[in-house]
PDB file of C-alpha atoms in Angstrom:
ATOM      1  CA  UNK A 186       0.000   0.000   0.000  1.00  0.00           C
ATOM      2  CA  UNK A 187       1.034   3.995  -0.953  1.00  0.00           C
ATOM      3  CA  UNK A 188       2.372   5.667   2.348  1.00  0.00           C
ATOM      4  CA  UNK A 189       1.925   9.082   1.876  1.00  0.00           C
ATOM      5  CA  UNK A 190       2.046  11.952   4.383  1.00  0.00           C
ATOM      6  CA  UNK A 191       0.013  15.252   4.163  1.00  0.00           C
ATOM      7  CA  UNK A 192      -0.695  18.704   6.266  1.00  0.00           C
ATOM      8  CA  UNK A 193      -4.196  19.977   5.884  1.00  0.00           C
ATOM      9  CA  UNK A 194      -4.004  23.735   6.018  1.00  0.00           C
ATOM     10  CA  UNK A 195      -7.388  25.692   6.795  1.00  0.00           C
ATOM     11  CA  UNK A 196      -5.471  28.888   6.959  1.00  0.00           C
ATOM     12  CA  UNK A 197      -2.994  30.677   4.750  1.00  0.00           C
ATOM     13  CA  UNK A 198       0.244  29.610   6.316  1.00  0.00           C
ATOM     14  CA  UNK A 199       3.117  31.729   6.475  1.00  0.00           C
ATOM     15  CA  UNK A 200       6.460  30.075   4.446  1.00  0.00           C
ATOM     16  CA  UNK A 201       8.693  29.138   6.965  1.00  0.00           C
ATOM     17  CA  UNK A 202       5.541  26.941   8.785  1.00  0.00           C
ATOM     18  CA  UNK A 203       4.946  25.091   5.134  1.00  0.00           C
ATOM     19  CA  UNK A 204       6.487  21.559   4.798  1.00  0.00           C
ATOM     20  CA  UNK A 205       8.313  21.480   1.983  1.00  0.00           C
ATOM     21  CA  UNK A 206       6.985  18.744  -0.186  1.00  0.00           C
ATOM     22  CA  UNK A 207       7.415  18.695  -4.274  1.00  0.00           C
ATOM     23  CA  UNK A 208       3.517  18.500  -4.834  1.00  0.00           C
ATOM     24  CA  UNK A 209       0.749  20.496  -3.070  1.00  0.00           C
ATOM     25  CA  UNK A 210      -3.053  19.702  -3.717  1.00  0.00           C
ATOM     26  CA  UNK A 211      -5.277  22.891  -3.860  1.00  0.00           C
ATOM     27  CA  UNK A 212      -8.718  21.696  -2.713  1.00  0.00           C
ATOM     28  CA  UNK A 213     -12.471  23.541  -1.934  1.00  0.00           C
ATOM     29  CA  UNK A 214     -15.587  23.408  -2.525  1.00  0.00           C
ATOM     30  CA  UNK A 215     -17.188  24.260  -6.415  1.00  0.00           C
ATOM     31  CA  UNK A 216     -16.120  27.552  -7.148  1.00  0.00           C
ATOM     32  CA  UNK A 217     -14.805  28.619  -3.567  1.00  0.00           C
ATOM     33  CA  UNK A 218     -12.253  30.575  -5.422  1.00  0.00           C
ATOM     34  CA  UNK A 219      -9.280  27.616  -6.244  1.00  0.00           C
ATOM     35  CA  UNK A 220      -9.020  28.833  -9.728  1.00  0.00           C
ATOM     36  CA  UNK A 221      -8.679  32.618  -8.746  1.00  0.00           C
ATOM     37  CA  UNK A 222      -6.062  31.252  -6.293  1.00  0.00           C
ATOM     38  CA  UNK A 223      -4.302  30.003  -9.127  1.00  0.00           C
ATOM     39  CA  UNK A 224      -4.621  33.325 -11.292  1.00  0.00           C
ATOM     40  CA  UNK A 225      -3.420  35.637  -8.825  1.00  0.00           C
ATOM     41  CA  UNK A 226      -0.527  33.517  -8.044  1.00  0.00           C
ATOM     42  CA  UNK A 227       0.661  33.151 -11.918  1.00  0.00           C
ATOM     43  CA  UNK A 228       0.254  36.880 -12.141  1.00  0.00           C
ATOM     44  CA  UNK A 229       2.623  37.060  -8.679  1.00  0.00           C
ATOM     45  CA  UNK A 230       5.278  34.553 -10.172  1.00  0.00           C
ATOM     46  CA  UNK A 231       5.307  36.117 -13.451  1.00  0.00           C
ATOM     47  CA  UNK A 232       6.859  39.480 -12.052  1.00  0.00           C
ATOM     48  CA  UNK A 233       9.680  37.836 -10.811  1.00  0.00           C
ATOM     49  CA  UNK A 234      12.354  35.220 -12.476  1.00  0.00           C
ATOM     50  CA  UNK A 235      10.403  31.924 -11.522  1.00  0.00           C
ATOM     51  CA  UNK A 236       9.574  30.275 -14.538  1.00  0.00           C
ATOM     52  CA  UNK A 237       5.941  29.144 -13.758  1.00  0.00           C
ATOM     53  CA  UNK A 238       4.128  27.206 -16.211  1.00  0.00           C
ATOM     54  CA  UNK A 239       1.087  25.037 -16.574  1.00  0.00           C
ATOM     55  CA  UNK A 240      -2.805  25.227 -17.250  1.00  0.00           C
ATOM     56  CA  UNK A 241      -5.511  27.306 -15.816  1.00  0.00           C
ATOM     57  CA  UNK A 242      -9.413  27.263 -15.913  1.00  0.00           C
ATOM     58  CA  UNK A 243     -11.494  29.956 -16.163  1.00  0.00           C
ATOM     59  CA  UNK A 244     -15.053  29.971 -15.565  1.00  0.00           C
ATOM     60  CA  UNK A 245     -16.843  31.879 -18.559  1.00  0.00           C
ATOM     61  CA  UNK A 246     -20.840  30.474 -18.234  1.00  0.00           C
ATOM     62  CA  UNK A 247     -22.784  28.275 -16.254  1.00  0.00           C
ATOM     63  CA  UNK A 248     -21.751  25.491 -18.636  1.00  0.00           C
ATOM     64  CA  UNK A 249     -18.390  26.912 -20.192  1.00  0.00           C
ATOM     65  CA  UNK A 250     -14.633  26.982 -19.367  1.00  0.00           C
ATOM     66  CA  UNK A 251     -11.725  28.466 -20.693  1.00  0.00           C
ATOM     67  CA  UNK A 252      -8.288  27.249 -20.405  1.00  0.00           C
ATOM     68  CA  UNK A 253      -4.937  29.240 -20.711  1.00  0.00           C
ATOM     69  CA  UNK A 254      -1.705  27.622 -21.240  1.00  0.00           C
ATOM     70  CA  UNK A 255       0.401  29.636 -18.711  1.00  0.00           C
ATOM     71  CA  UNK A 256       3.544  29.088 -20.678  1.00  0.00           C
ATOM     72  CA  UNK A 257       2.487  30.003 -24.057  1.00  0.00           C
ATOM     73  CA  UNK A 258      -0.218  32.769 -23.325  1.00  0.00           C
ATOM     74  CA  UNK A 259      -2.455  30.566 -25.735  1.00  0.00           C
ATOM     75  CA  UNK A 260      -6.111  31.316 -24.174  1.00  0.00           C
ATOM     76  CA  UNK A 261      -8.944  29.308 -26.161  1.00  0.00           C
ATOM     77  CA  UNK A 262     -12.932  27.437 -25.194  1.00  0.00           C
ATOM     78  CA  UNK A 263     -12.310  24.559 -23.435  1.00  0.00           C
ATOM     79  CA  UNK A 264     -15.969  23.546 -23.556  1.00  0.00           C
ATOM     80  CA  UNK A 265     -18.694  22.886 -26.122  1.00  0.00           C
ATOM     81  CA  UNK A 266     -22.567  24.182 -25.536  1.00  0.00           C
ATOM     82  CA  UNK A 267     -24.157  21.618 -22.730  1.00  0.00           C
ATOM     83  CA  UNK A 268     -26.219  20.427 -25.527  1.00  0.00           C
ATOM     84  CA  UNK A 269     -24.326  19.365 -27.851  1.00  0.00           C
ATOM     85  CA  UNK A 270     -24.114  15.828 -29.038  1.00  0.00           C
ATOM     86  CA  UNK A 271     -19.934  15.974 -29.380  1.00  0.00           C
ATOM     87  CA  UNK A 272     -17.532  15.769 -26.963  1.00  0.00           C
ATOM     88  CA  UNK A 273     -17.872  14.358 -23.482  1.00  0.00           C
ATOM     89  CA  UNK A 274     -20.691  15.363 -20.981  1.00  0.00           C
ATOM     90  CA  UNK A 275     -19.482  15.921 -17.302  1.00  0.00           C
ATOM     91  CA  UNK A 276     -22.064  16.773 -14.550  1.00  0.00           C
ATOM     92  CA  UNK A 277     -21.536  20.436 -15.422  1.00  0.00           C
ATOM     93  CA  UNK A 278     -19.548  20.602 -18.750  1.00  0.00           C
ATOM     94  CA  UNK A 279     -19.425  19.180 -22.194  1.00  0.00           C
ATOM     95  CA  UNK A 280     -15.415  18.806 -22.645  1.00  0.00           C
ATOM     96  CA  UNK A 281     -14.504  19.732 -26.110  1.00  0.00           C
ATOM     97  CA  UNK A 282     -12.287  16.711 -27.074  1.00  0.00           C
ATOM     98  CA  UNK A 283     -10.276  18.935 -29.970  1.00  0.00           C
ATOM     99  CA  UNK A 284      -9.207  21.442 -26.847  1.00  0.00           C
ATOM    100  CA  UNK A 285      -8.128  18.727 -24.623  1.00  0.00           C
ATOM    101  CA  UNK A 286      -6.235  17.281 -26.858  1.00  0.00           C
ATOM    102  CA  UNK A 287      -4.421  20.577 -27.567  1.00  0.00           C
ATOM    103  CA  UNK A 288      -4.294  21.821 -23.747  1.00  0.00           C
ATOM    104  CA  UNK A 289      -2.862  17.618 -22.930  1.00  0.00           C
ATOM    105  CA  UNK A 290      -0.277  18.603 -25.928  1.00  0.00           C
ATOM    106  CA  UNK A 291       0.559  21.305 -24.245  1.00  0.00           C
ATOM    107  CA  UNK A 292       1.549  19.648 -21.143  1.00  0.00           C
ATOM    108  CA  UNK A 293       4.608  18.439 -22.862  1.00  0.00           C
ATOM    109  CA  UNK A 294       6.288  22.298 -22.974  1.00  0.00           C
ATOM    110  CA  UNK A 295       5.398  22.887 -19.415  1.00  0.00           C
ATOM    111  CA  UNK A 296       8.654  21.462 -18.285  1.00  0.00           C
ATOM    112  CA  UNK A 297      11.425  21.877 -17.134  1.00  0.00           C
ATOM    113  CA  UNK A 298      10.013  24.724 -14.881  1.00  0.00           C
ATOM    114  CA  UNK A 299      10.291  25.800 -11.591  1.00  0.00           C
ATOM    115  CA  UNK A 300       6.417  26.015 -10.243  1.00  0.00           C
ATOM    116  CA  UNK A 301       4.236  23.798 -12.367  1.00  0.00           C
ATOM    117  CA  UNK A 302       0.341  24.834 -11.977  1.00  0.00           C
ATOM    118  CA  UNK A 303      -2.374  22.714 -13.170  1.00  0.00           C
ATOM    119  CA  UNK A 304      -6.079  23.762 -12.538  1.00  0.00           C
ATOM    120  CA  UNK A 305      -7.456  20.939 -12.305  1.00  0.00           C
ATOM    121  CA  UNK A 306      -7.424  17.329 -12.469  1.00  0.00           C
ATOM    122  CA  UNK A 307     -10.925  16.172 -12.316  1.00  0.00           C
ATOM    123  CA  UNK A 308     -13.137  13.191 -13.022  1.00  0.00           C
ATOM    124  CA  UNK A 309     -11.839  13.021 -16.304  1.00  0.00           C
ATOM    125  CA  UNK A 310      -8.527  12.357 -15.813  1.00  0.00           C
ATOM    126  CA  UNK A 311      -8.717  10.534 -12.470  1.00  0.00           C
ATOM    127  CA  UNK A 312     -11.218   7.869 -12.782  1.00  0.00           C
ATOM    128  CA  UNK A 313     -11.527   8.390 -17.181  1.00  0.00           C
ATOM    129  CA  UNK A 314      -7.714   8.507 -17.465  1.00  0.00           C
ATOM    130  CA  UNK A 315      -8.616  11.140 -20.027  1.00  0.00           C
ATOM    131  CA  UNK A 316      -8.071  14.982 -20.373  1.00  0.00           C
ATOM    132  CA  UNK A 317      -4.688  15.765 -18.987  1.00  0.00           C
ATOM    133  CA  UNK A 318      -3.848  13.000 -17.300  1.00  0.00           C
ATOM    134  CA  UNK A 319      -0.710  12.467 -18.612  1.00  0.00           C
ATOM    135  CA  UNK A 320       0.483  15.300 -16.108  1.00  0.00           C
ATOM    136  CA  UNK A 321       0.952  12.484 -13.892  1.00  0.00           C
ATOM    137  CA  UNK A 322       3.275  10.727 -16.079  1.00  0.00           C
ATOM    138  CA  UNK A 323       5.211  14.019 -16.547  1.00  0.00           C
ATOM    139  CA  UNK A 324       5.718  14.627 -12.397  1.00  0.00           C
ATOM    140  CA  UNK A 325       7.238  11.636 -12.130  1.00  0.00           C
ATOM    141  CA  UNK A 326       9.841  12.894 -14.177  1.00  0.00           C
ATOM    142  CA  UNK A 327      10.152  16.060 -11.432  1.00  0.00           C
ATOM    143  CA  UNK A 328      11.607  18.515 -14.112  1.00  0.00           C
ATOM    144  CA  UNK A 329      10.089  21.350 -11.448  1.00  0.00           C
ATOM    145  CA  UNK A 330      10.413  22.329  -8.309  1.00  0.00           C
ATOM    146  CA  UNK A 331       7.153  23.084  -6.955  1.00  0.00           C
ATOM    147  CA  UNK A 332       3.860  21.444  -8.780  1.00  0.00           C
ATOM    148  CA  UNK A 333       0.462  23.164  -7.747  1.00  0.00           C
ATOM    149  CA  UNK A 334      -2.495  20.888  -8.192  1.00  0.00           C
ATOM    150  CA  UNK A 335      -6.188  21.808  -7.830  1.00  0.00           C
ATOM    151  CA  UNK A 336      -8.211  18.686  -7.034  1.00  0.00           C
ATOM    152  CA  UNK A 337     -11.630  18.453  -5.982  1.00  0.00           C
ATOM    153  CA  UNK A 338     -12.642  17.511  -1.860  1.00  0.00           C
ATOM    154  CA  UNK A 339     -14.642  14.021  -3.413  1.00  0.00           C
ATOM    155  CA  UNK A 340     -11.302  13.465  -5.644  1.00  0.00           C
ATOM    156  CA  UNK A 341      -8.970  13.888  -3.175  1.00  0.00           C
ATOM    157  CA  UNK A 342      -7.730  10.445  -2.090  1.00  0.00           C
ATOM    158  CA  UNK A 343      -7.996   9.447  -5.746  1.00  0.00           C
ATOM    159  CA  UNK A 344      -5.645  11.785  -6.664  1.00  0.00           C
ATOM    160  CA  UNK A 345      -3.267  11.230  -3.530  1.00  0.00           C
ATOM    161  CA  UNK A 346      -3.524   7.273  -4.670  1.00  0.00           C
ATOM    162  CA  UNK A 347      -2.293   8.208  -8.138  1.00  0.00           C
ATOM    163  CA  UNK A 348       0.728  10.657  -6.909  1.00  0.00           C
ATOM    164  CA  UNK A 349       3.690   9.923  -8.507  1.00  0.00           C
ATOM    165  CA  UNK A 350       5.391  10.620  -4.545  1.00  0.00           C
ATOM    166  CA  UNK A 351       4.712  10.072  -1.336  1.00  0.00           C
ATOM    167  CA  UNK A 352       4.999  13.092   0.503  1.00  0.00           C
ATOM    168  CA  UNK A 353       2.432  16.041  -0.272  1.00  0.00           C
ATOM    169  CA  UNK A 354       0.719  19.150   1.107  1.00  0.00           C
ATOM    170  CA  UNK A 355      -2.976  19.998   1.077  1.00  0.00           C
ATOM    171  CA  UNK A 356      -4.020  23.017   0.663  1.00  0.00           C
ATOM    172  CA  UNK A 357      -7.920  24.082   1.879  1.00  0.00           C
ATOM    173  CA  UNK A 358      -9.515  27.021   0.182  1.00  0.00           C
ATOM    174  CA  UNK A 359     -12.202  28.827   1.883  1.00  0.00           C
ATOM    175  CA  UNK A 360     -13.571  31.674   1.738  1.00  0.00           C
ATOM    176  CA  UNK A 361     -11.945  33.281   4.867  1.00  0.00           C
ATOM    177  CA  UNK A 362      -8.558  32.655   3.257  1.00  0.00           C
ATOM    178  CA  UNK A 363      -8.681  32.838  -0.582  1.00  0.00           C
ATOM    179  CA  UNK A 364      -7.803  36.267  -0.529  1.00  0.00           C
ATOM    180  CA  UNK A 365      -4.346  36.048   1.417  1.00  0.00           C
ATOM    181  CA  UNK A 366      -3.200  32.420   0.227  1.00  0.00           C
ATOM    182  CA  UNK A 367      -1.733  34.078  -3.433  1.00  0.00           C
ATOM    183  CA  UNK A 368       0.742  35.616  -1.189  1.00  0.00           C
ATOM    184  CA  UNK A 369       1.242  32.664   1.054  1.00  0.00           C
ATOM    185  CA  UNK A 370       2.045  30.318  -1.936  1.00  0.00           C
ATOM    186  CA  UNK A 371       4.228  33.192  -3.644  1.00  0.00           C
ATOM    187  CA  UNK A 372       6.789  32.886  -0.774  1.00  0.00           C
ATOM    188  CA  UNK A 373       7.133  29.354  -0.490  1.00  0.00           C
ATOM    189  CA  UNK A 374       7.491  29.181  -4.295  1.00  0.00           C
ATOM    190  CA  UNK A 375      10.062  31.558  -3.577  1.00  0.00           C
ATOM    191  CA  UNK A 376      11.592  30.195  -1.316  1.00  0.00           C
ATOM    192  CA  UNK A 377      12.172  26.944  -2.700  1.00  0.00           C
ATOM    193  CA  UNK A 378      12.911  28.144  -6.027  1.00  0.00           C
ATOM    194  CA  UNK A 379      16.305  29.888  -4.591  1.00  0.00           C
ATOM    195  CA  UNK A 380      17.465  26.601  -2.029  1.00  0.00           C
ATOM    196  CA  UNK A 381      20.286  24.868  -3.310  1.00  0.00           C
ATOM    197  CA  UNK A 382      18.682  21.482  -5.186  1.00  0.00           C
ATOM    198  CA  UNK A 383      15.791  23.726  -6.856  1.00  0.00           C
ATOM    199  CA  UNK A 384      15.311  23.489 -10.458  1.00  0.00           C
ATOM    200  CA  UNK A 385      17.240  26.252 -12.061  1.00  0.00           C
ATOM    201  CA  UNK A 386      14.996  28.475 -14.579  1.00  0.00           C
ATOM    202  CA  UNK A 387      15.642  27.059 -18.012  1.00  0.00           C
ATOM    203  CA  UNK A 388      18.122  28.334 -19.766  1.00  0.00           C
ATOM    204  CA  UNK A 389      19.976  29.471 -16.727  1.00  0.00           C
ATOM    205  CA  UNK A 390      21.999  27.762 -14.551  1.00  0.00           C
ATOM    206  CA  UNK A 391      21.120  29.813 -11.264  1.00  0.00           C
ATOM    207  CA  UNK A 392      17.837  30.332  -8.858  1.00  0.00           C
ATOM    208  CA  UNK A 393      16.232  33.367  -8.604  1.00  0.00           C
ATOM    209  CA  UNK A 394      18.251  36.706  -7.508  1.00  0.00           C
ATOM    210  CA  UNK A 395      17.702  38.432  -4.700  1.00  0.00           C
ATOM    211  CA  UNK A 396      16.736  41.423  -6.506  1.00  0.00           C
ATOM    212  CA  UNK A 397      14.123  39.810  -7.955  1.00  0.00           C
ATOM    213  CA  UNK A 398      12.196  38.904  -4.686  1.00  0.00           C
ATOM    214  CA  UNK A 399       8.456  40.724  -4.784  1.00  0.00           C
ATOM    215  CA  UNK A 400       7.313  41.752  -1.117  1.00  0.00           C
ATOM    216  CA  UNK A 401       3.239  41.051  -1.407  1.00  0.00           C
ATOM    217  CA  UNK A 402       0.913  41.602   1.928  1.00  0.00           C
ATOM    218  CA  UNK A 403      -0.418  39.131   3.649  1.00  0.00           C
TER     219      UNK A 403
END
């Protein structure tokens, strides 16, 4: 049997308090604010040297999602109308197979990096094994330092059971601390990103500078 270990954090944690494990799980309830989590901390990451890449979600209709491929800028539907007769129907969604199979391609130039985001594996790729599941495959080969995970609560232990290691961190979004976790996750990233046996940004040899370091609020 997988031993795995895990800290459940209900509160935005301050660095130095964070285990440091390779893999963190973002998980909350629908639409607690994961995704925005996610946003704010690409936008955070992207001021600085880390090299953060990855997919995100965007909610754009009761039925509809967006996707943006963080390392590429490449924003397109990610969804087809609910009642279509293509694609594959979810509980919410009807998964346009065409943009899945570009987003999944897309996976591929997402590493090396230093803080790998993926919003989300779902149903599809964790009981399926289709949509971007192949992420899994890919952190196995840890070519990052950090890999940010959104999962949802009824997925969770799937997804710990299909973890390519054994030690992880997960993360609780709620809505008393969505709005300061951004910040929370920006300095770990950074933190890790400058120790010693971090993934250097590609095409450089060295971790982030000093100069380089953003101070955010808590």
């Amino acid at each position: 049997m997988k031993e795995a270990s895990h800290v459940l954090q209900d509160s935005a944690a301050p660095a130095k308090t964070m285990p440091r494990s390779r893999i963190m799980l973002l998980v909350g309830e629908r639409q607690v604010g994961k995704s925005v989590v996610c946003q704010k901390l690409t936008r955070l990451l992207r001021e600085t040297s880390i090299a953060v890449s990855g997919l995100l979600t965007r909610r754009t209709g009761p039925h509809a999602l967006e996707v943006t491929e963080i390392h590429t800028s490449a924003r397109y539907p990610l969804t087809l109308p609910f009642d279509d007769t293509a694609g594959v129907a979810l509980t919410h969604f009807r998964m346009d197979l065409q943009a899945m199979a570009r987003s999944a391609a897309a996976l591929e130039g997402a590493f090396p990096t230093q803080v790998f985001i993926l919003d989300e594996l779902g149903p599809l790729e964790l009981e399926l094994k289709q949509g971007w599941s192949h992420a899994l495959q890919l952190l196995r080969r840890k070519r990052y330092t950090l890999a940010l995970i959104v999962v949802r609560p009824e997925l969770l232990v799937e997804a710990i059971w299909q973890l390519p290691i054994s030690v992880y961190t997960v993360i609780r979004v709620t809505p008393q601390n969505r709005d300061a976790l951004p910040a929370s996750l920006y300095q770990i990233a950074y933190e890790w990103c400058a120790a010693p046996d971090a993934v250097p940004m590609p095409g450089s040899e060295s971790a982030p500078h000093e100069r380089d370091k953003k101070e955010v609020e808590h």
